[in-house]
Amino acid sequence: MKSTTNTKKYFYLRLKRLKRILEDKNIPCMVILKDENIFYLTGFYGKDSDSLFCIVNGDLYLLVHNIYYEQARNSICLDGVNIIRYSFSKYEELSKLLGNYSLPLVGAESNNISHSDFLTLEDKLKKQNKKLVGVEDIVEDMRMIKDDLEIERIENACKITDSVFSSIINSKLSNIRNLSEIELKLEIEKEIISKGGDGSSFDTIVANGINSSKPHHITERKKVEDGLLLIDFGCIYNNYCSDITRTIIIGKSGQKDKEKRLKEIYDIVLQSQLCAIESCREGISCAELDRISRDFIKKNGYDAYFLHSLGHGVGIEIHEKPTVSLHNNLVLRENMVITIEPAVYLEGIGGIRIEDMVQVKKDGCRVLYTSSKSLLVFS
Amino acid sequence: MKSTTNTKKYFYLRLKRLKRILEDKNIPCMVILKDENIFYLTGFYGKDSDSLFCIVNGDLYLLVHNIYYEQARNSICLDGVNIIRYSFSKYEELSKLLGNYSLPLVGAESNNISHSDFLTLEDKLKKQNKKLVGVEDIVEDMRMIKDDLEIERIENACKITDSVFSSIINSKLSNIRNLSEIELKLEIEKEIISKGGDGSSFDTIVANGINSSKPHHITERKKVEDGLLLIDFGCIYNNYCSDITRTIIIGKSGQKDKEKRLKEIYDIVLQSQLCAIESCREGISCAELDRISRDFIKKNGYDAYFLHSLGHGVGIEIHEKPTVSLHNNLVLRENMVITIEPAVYLEGIGGIRIEDMVQVKKDGCRVLYTSSKSLLVFS
């Protein structure tokens, strides 16, 4: 990441917001453990790096393993962060550091620390008369509402995704029977790089025929045959993710009845998705939005086959808050970015899923893709 | 995974071992949460699927989210497992289930459950007068020693890796200056699929020139130039990982002194690696093995630049127990599979790492690769 003055501004604003939240909660010291949260706050993204960011009485510390030290120094977007390298235990290093501060309590991200690590750290801090307190989702909640820098990066990720999809449709699908699921997956990943993406945001799903009834099917080596073809992929651009799904029909099945039924279901899923997009705006709850989409599918008799929630937040992570499900009463707010992806899965027949990413607005939402959702049939 | 009788045998043996351990520890009920541990025990591998496997008084339950139900049913390698689907909270479902059992305590993998989830589950079980107890690393410890089925799969993953490396050396490196790091990475990933692998076991590292001093460099779009070229990749075969690193020199730098120094360092790293391989056998501790390799580098003045531990276990996960480091006194045993990967990283100059996977034997170890470690210089 290029750390221009303009970029830095956003990191300072995020830190300022976090400090205010910690003040309100009376937490003088907070330990951030999730790599994506550390990236959001500092600009350093060490995936699986076992790093730690600590704010204590206004002082900032980034603890990284030796092997990430050079990367951390080069990517950090905040001035005044003390970068400390460790070679063995970050909790050991942290408690040494906190030994210099007189504090009644230390907060740690209780959803991002294992129970055994929590006990280890608790024990070390007890010896300093400090109480370790679990604090949940502070940074995850901040991250739900995207700032302009994030929106710009997500928009770019979505543009690349549109362009990959269009190129796959135009150049690969006419010849699809020569490819296996796994080869088509490779082609998508190659296109992502060639269109300017940094890689896939998750393990690309290419599911053909009855395989498509498994929402998270693992691609196989068998050549693509007549039937449904579900493609679910996304790219990373500047550490932000995209996520899209389209389902198409390959070939003329010869079974006119079956094809007719699939087309009917496709239309139900599409109408359900369009209803949800129509209703998506600041002020509606995740549960209400899911309900609108699910009710449409229910009215048509397929709700038992819509196996998951309507959608999820997308940003630095491919799945992040909010979960757009019946169980989540959280109210959507402007500049949240979520997927809307109703589906119907029929074991032994196949699955149809249509997924867009949208940016929530005051009075509606903006679909971040231009890729068509009309049913494509390749004969 | 094809669940033949022969394959099933291994899963029954693993379950039997686990049951014995639980009996010895007086744990009547154990909750397994890590996807890789669940796969090891049941044959169902739902990566990031939020599943749960529970052994209670000899009864077996696999809890999976709706969207993994079909996959779970098709891949399970144990008979008699009750597969239960949930749509909202697995802990809710679990406590409902455990309500049918009279138990004093329930064990859960404390290193694989977040502190906040632990508290949630603890609370639910308290209402049933059951005590939740954290239990660490039971299945991870079992997984350190590979059975024949695992060795066979790891061997295959390593064979594919050798063949990918050879094909990259033969067909891509003569023309390397036309490729960027990220394009070479794509070529490697394409070769993995074409040689029979199921995909990459981790994000392939291609690091050219000064980039190679960052052990976990993220590939860039710049074309490969004269200097070091560090390639670290691995594949997945039938859910088992491989991991290899080779470092080569591209071009004649024109700076004879620099090239001479790199060759000297290469030789130090290689000799250090060979010393470790020579010493690796059942009975030696991880710390001793790391020390042997590190001491050789120290004798030559570069130990400050060997930034990580000597190696790690490999199997279902790319990094698993044991960590082969100075801090680990665990003694190696037959059929552990570990990497041996000493390195020297010089910021502003580059890094050299040479990594093999070995199978620990009674009286030595078996290197699982045939790829040459002689220094390759492409002009």
Coordinates of N, CA, C and O in Angstrom, one line a residue, chain A residues 45 47 65-71 73-74 85 87-88 110-119 134 136 182-183 185-186 189-199 210 213-219 221 304 306-309 325 327 345-348, chain B residues 45 47 65-71 73-74 85 87-88 110-119 134 136 182-183 185-186 189-199 210 213-219 221 304 306-309 325 327 345-348:
Chain A
Y45 N -0.7 -5.3 6.9 CA -1.5 -6.4 6.8 C -0.6 -7.7 6.8 O -0.2 -8.1 5.7
K47 N -1.1 -11.3 7.1 CA -2.1 -12.3 7.2 C -1.4 -13.5 7.9 O -0.4 -14.0 7.5
H65 N 6.3 -10.6 14.6 CA 7.4 -11.5 14.5 C 8.5 -11.0 13.6 O 8.2 -10.3 12.7
N66 N 9.7 -11.3 14.0 CA 10.9 -11.0 13.2 C 10.7 -11.0 11.7 O 11.1 -10.1 11.0
I67 N 10.0 -12.0 11.2 CA 9.9 -12.2 9.8 C 9.0 -11.2 9.1 O 9.0 -11.1 7.9
Y68 N 8.2 -10.5 9.9 CA 7.3 -9.4 9.3 C 7.8 -8.0 9.6 O 7.1 -7.1 9.2
Y69 N 9.0 -7.9 10.2 CA 9.5 -6.6 10.6 C 9.7 -5.6 9.5 O 9.2 -4.5 9.5
E70 N 10.3 -6.1 8.4 CA 10.6 -5.2 7.3 C 9.3 -4.8 6.6 O 9.1 -3.6 6.3
Q71 N 8.4 -5.8 6.4 CA 7.1 -5.5 5.8 C 6.3 -4.5 6.7 O 5.7 -3.5 6.2
R73 N 7.4 -2.2 8.8 CA 8.0 -0.9 8.7 C 7.7 -0.2 7.4 O 7.4 1.0 7.4
N74 N 7.6 -1.0 6.3 CA 7.4 -0.4 5.0 C 5.9 0.0 4.7 O 5.6 0.7 3.8
R85 N 9.8 -6.1 17.5 CA 9.8 -7.4 16.9 C 10.0 -8.4 18.0 O 10.7 -8.2 19.0
S87 N 10.6 -12.8 18.8 CA 11.0 -14.0 18.0 C 10.3 -15.2 18.6 O 10.3 -16.3 18.0
F88 N 9.7 -15.1 19.8 CA 9.1 -16.3 20.4 C 7.7 -16.1 20.8 O 6.8 -16.5 20.1
S110 N -12.0 -10.5 22.6 CA -12.3 -11.8 23.1 C -12.8 -12.8 22.0 O -12.7 -14.0 22.2
N111 N -13.2 -12.2 20.9 CA -13.6 -13.1 19.8 C -12.4 -13.4 18.9 O -12.6 -14.2 18.0
N112 N -11.3 -12.8 19.1 CA -10.1 -13.1 18.3 C -9.0 -13.6 19.1 O -7.8 -13.6 18.6
I113 N -9.2 -14.1 20.2 CA -8.2 -14.8 21.0 C -8.7 -16.1 21.5 O -9.9 -16.2 21.8
S114 N -7.9 -17.1 21.4 CA -8.4 -18.4 21.8 C -8.5 -18.4 23.3 O -7.8 -17.6 24.0
H115 N -9.3 -19.3 23.8 CA -9.5 -19.4 25.3 C -8.2 -19.7 26.0 O -7.9 -19.1 27.0
S116 N -7.4 -20.5 25.4 CA -6.1 -20.9 26.1 C -5.2 -19.7 26.1 O -4.5 -19.4 27.1
D117 N -5.1 -18.9 25.0 CA -4.3 -17.7 25.0 C -4.8 -16.7 26.0 O -4.0 -16.0 26.6
F118 N -6.1 -16.6 26.1 CA -6.6 -15.6 27.0 C -6.2 -15.9 28.5 O -5.7 -15.1 29.2
L119 N -6.2 -17.2 28.8 CA -5.8 -17.6 30.1 C -4.3 -17.3 30.4 O -3.9 -16.9 31.4
G134 N -12.2 -9.3 28.4 CA -12.6 -9.5 27.0 C -13.5 -8.5 26.5 O -14.5 -8.1 27.1
E136 N -15.6 -7.4 22.8 CA -15.9 -8.0 21.6 C -16.2 -7.0 20.5 O -16.9 -6.0 20.7
I182 N -12.2 -27.3 -12.7 CA -10.9 -26.8 -12.1 C -10.1 -26.0 -13.1 O -9.5 -25.0 -12.8
E183 N -10.3 -26.4 -14.4 CA -9.6 -25.5 -15.5 C -10.3 -24.2 -15.6 O -9.6 -23.2 -15.8
K185 N -11.8 -22.6 -13.3 CA -11.4 -21.9 -12.1 C -10.0 -21.2 -12.3 O -9.8 -20.1 -12.0
L186 N -9.1 -22.0 -12.9 CA -7.8 -21.4 -13.2 C -7.9 -20.3 -14.2 O -7.2 -19.3 -14.0
E189 N -8.9 -17.3 -12.4 CA -7.8 -16.7 -11.6 C -6.8 -16.0 -12.4 O -6.2 -15.0 -12.0
K190 N -6.6 -16.5 -13.6 CA -5.6 -15.9 -14.5 C -6.2 -14.5 -15.0 O -5.5 -13.5 -15.0
E191 N -7.5 -14.5 -15.3 CA -8.1 -13.2 -15.7 C -8.1 -12.2 -14.6 O -7.9 -11.0 -14.9
I192 N -8.2 -12.6 -13.4 CA -8.2 -11.7 -12.2 C -6.9 -10.9 -12.2 O -6.8 -9.7 -12.1
I193 N -5.8 -11.7 -12.4 CA -4.4 -11.1 -12.4 C -4.3 -10.2 -13.6 O -3.9 -9.0 -13.5
S194 N -4.8 -10.7 -14.8 CA -4.5 -9.9 -16.0 C -5.4 -8.6 -16.0 O -5.0 -7.6 -16.6
K195 N -6.5 -8.6 -15.3 CA -7.3 -7.4 -15.2 C -6.9 -6.4 -14.1 O -7.6 -5.4 -13.9
G196 N -5.9 -6.8 -13.4 CA -5.4 -5.8 -12.4 C -5.7 -6.2 -10.9 O -5.4 -5.5 -10.0
G197 N -6.3 -7.4 -10.7 CA -6.6 -7.8 -9.3 C -5.3 -8.4 -8.7 O -4.4 -8.8 -9.4
D198 N -5.3 -8.5 -7.4 CA -4.1 -9.0 -6.7 C -4.2 -10.5 -6.5 O -3.3 -11.2 -6.0
G199 N -5.4 -11.1 -6.8 CA -5.6 -12.5 -6.6 C -7.1 -12.8 -6.2 O -7.9 -11.8 -6.3
I210 N -25.2 -31.4 -11.0 CA -25.7 -31.7 -9.6 C -24.7 -31.1 -8.6 O -25.1 -30.9 -7.4
S213 N -25.7 -28.1 -6.3 CA -26.6 -28.1 -5.1 C -25.8 -28.0 -3.8 O -26.4 -27.8 -2.8
K214 N -24.5 -28.1 -3.9 CA -23.6 -27.9 -2.7 C -23.1 -26.5 -2.7 O -22.3 -26.1 -3.5
P215 N -23.6 -25.6 -1.8 CA -23.3 -24.2 -1.9 C -21.8 -23.9 -1.9 O -21.4 -23.0 -2.6
H216 N -21.0 -24.7 -1.2 CA -19.6 -24.6 -1.2 C -18.9 -25.7 -1.9 O -17.9 -26.3 -1.3
H217 N -19.3 -26.1 -3.0 CA -18.7 -27.2 -3.8 C -17.2 -27.0 -4.1 O -16.8 -25.9 -4.4
I218 N -16.5 -28.0 -4.0 CA -15.0 -28.0 -4.3 C -14.9 -28.4 -5.7 O -15.3 -29.5 -6.1
T219 N -14.2 -27.6 -6.5 CA -14.1 -27.9 -8.0 C -13.5 -29.2 -8.3 O -12.6 -29.7 -7.6
R221 N -12.3 -32.3 -11.5 CA -11.6 -32.4 -12.7 C -12.5 -32.9 -13.9 O -12.0 -33.0 -15.0
A304 N -37.6 -24.1 1.6 CA -36.9 -25.1 2.3 C -35.5 -25.4 1.6 O -34.7 -26.0 2.2
F306 N -33.6 -22.9 0.3 CA -32.7 -21.7 0.4 C -32.0 -21.8 1.7 O -32.5 -21.5 2.8
L307 N -30.8 -22.4 1.7 CA -30.1 -23.0 2.8 C -29.3 -22.1 3.7 O -28.8 -22.5 4.7
H308 N -29.2 -20.9 3.3 CA -28.3 -20.0 4.0 C -29.0 -18.6 4.2 O -30.1 -18.4 3.7
S309 N -28.3 -17.7 4.8 CA -28.8 -16.4 5.0 C -28.7 -15.6 3.7 O -28.0 -16.0 2.8
S325 N -29.1 -11.9 8.0 CA -29.9 -13.1 8.3 C -31.1 -12.8 9.1 O -31.2 -11.7 9.7
H327 N -31.7 -13.8 11.9 CA -31.4 -13.7 13.3 C -30.7 -12.4 13.7 O -30.3 -12.2 14.8
Y345 N -31.3 -24.7 -3.7 CA -30.5 -25.8 -3.9 C -31.3 -27.1 -3.9 O -31.9 -27.4 -2.9
L346 N -31.3 -27.8 -5.0 CA -32.1 -29.1 -5.0 C -31.1 -30.2 -5.2 O -30.5 -30.4 -6.3
E347 N -31.0 -31.0 -4.2 CA -30.0 -32.1 -4.2 C -30.4 -33.1 -5.4 O -31.6 -33.4 -5.6
G348 N -29.4 -33.5 -6.1 CA -29.6 -34.4 -7.3 C -30.0 -33.6 -8.5 O -30.1 -34.2 -9.6
Chain B
Y45 N -14.2 -32.7 5.5 CA -13.3 -31.5 5.6 C -14.1 -30.2 5.1 O -14.1 -29.9 3.9
K47 N -13.7 -26.7 5.3 CA -12.8 -25.6 5.6 C -13.7 -24.3 6.0 O -14.5 -23.9 5.2
H65 N -23.4 -26.9 9.4 CA -24.4 -25.9 8.9 C -25.1 -26.6 7.7 O -24.5 -27.3 7.0
N66 N -26.4 -26.2 7.6 CA -27.1 -26.6 6.4 C -26.4 -26.7 5.1 O -26.5 -27.7 4.4
I67 N -25.5 -25.7 4.8 CA -24.9 -25.7 3.5 C -23.8 -26.7 3.3 O -23.3 -26.9 2.2
Y68 N -23.4 -27.4 4.4 CA -22.4 -28.4 4.3 C -23.0 -29.8 4.5 O -22.2 -30.8 4.5
Y69 N -24.3 -29.9 4.6 CA -24.9 -31.2 5.0 C -24.7 -32.3 3.9 O -24.2 -33.4 4.2
E70 N -24.9 -31.9 2.6 CA -24.7 -32.9 1.5 C -23.2 -33.3 1.5 O -23.0 -34.5 1.4
Q71 N -22.3 -32.4 1.6 CA -20.9 -32.7 1.6 C -20.5 -33.6 2.7 O -19.8 -34.6 2.5
R73 N -22.4 -35.7 4.4 CA -23.0 -37.0 4.2 C -22.1 -37.8 3.2 O -21.9 -39.0 3.4
N74 N -21.7 -37.1 2.2 CA -21.0 -37.8 1.1 C -19.5 -38.2 1.4 O -18.9 -39.0 0.8
R85 N -27.8 -31.2 11.2 CA -27.6 -29.9 10.5 C -28.2 -28.7 11.4 O -29.2 -28.9 12.1
S87 N -28.9 -24.3 11.5 CA -29.0 -23.2 10.6 C -28.6 -21.9 11.3 O -28.3 -20.9 10.6
F88 N -28.5 -21.9 12.6 CA -28.1 -20.7 13.3 C -26.9 -20.8 14.2 O -25.8 -20.4 13.8
S110 N -9.6 -25.9 23.8 CA -9.4 -24.5 24.2 C -8.5 -23.7 23.3 O -8.6 -22.5 23.4
N111 N -7.7 -24.3 22.5 CA -6.9 -23.6 21.6 C -7.6 -23.3 20.3 O -7.2 -22.6 19.4
N112 N -8.8 -23.9 20.1 CA -9.6 -23.8 18.9 C -10.9 -23.2 19.1 O -11.8 -23.2 18.2
I113 N -11.1 -22.5 20.3 CA -12.4 -21.9 20.5 C -12.0 -20.5 21.0 O -11.1 -20.3 21.8
S114 N -12.8 -19.5 20.5 CA -12.4 -18.1 21.0 C -12.9 -18.0 22.5 O -13.8 -18.7 22.9
H115 N -12.3 -17.0 23.1 CA -12.6 -16.9 24.6 C -14.1 -16.5 24.7 O -14.8 -17.1 25.6
S116 N -14.7 -15.7 23.8 CA -16.1 -15.4 23.9 C -17.0 -16.6 23.6 O -18.0 -16.8 24.3
D117 N -16.6 -17.4 22.7 CA -17.4 -18.6 22.4 C -17.4 -19.6 23.6 O -18.4 -20.2 24.0
F118 N -16.2 -19.6 24.2 CA -16.0 -20.5 25.4 C -17.0 -20.1 26.5 O -17.7 -20.9 27.1
L119 N -17.1 -18.8 26.7 CA -18.0 -18.2 27.8 C -19.4 -18.5 27.4 O -20.2 -18.9 28.3
G134 N -11.5 -26.6 29.3 CA -10.6 -26.5 28.1 C -9.6 -27.6 28.1 O -9.0 -27.9 29.1
E136 N -6.3 -28.9 25.6 CA -5.5 -28.4 24.6 C -4.8 -29.5 23.7 O -4.3 -30.4 24.3
I182 N 4.2 -12.2 -10.1 CA 2.9 -12.6 -10.0 C 2.5 -13.6 -11.2 O 1.8 -14.5 -11.0
E183 N 3.1 -13.3 -12.4 CA 2.9 -14.2 -13.5 C 3.6 -15.6 -13.3 O 3.0 -16.6 -13.6
K185 N 4.1 -16.9 -10.4 CA 3.2 -17.5 -9.4 C 2.0 -18.3 -10.1 O 1.7 -19.4 -9.8
L186 N 1.4 -17.6 -11.0 CA 0.3 -18.2 -11.8 C 0.7 -19.4 -12.5 O 0.0 -20.4 -12.6
E189 N 1.0 -22.2 -10.2 CA -0.4 -22.7 -9.8 C -1.0 -23.5 -10.9 O -1.7 -24.5 -10.7
K190 N -0.8 -23.1 -12.2 CA -1.3 -23.9 -13.3 C -0.6 -25.2 -13.4 O -1.3 -26.2 -13.6
E191 N 0.7 -25.3 -13.2 CA 1.4 -26.5 -13.3 C 0.9 -27.5 -12.2 O 0.9 -28.7 -12.4
I192 N 0.6 -26.9 -11.0 CA 0.1 -27.8 -9.9 C -1.1 -28.5 -10.3 O -1.2 -29.8 -10.1
I193 N -2.0 -27.8 -10.9 CA -3.3 -28.5 -11.4 C -2.9 -29.5 -12.5 O -3.4 -30.6 -12.5
S194 N -2.1 -29.1 -13.4 CA -1.8 -30.0 -14.6 C -1.1 -31.2 -14.2 O -1.2 -32.3 -14.8
K195 N -0.3 -31.2 -13.1 CA 0.4 -32.4 -12.6 C -0.4 -33.2 -11.6 O 0.1 -34.2 -11.1
G196 N -1.7 -32.8 -11.4 CA -2.5 -33.7 -10.6 C -2.8 -33.2 -9.2 O -3.4 -33.8 -8.4
G197 N -2.2 -32.0 -8.8 CA -2.5 -31.4 -7.5 C -3.9 -30.8 -7.5 O -4.5 -30.5 -8.5
D198 N -4.4 -30.6 -6.3 CA -5.8 -30.0 -6.1 C -5.7 -28.5 -6.0 O -6.8 -27.9 -5.9
G199 N -4.5 -28.0 -5.9 CA -4.4 -26.5 -5.7 C -3.1 -26.2 -4.9 O -2.4 -27.1 -4.5
I210 N 15.8 -7.7 -4.0 CA 15.7 -7.4 -2.6 C 14.4 -7.8 -1.9 O 14.3 -7.9 -0.7
S213 N 14.3 -10.7 0.8 CA 14.7 -10.6 2.2 C 13.5 -10.6 3.1 O 13.7 -10.7 4.3
K214 N 12.3 -10.4 2.6 CA 11.1 -10.6 3.4 C 10.6 -12.0 3.3 O 10.1 -12.4 2.2
P215 N 10.7 -12.8 4.4 CA 10.4 -14.2 4.3 C 9.0 -14.5 3.7 O 8.9 -15.5 3.0
H216 N 8.1 -13.6 4.0 CA 6.7 -13.9 3.5 C 6.3 -12.7 2.5 O 5.3 -12.2 2.6
H217 N 7.2 -12.5 1.6 CA 7.0 -11.4 0.6 C 5.7 -11.7 -0.2 O 5.4 -12.8 -0.6
I218 N 4.9 -10.6 -0.5 CA 3.7 -10.8 -1.3 C 4.1 -10.4 -2.8 O 4.7 -9.4 -3.0
T219 N 3.8 -11.3 -3.7 CA 4.3 -11.2 -5.1 C 3.8 -9.9 -5.7 O 2.7 -9.4 -5.5
R221 N 4.0 -7.1 -9.4 CA 3.8 -7.1 -10.8 C 5.1 -6.7 -11.6 O 5.1 -6.8 -12.8
A304 N 22.4 -13.8 12.9 CA 21.5 -12.6 13.2 C 20.4 -12.5 12.1 O 19.4 -11.8 12.2
F306 N 19.1 -15.2 10.4 CA 18.3 -16.4 10.2 C 17.1 -16.1 11.2 O 17.1 -16.3 12.3
L307 N 16.0 -15.5 10.6 CA 15.0 -14.8 11.3 C 13.9 -15.7 11.9 O 13.0 -15.2 12.6
H308 N 13.9 -17.0 11.6 CA 12.8 -17.8 12.0 C 13.3 -19.2 12.5 O 14.5 -19.4 12.5
S309 N 12.4 -20.0 12.9 CA 12.8 -21.3 13.4 C 13.1 -22.2 12.2 O 12.8 -21.9 11.1
S325 N 11.9 -25.5 16.7 CA 12.5 -24.3 17.1 C 13.3 -24.5 18.4 O 13.1 -25.5 19.1
H327 N 12.8 -23.2 21.1 CA 12.0 -23.2 22.3 C 11.2 -24.5 22.5 O 10.4 -24.5 23.4
Y345 N 18.6 -13.8 5.7 CA 17.9 -12.6 5.0 C 18.7 -11.3 5.3 O 18.8 -10.9 6.4
L346 N 19.1 -10.7 4.2 CA 19.8 -9.5 4.3 C 19.0 -8.3 3.7 O 18.9 -8.3 2.5
E347 N 18.5 -7.5 4.5 CA 17.7 -6.4 4.0 C 18.5 -5.5 3.0 O 19.6 -5.2 3.2
G348 N 17.8 -5.2 1.9 CA 18.5 -4.4 0.9 C 19.3 -5.3 -0.1 O 19.8 -4.8 -1.1

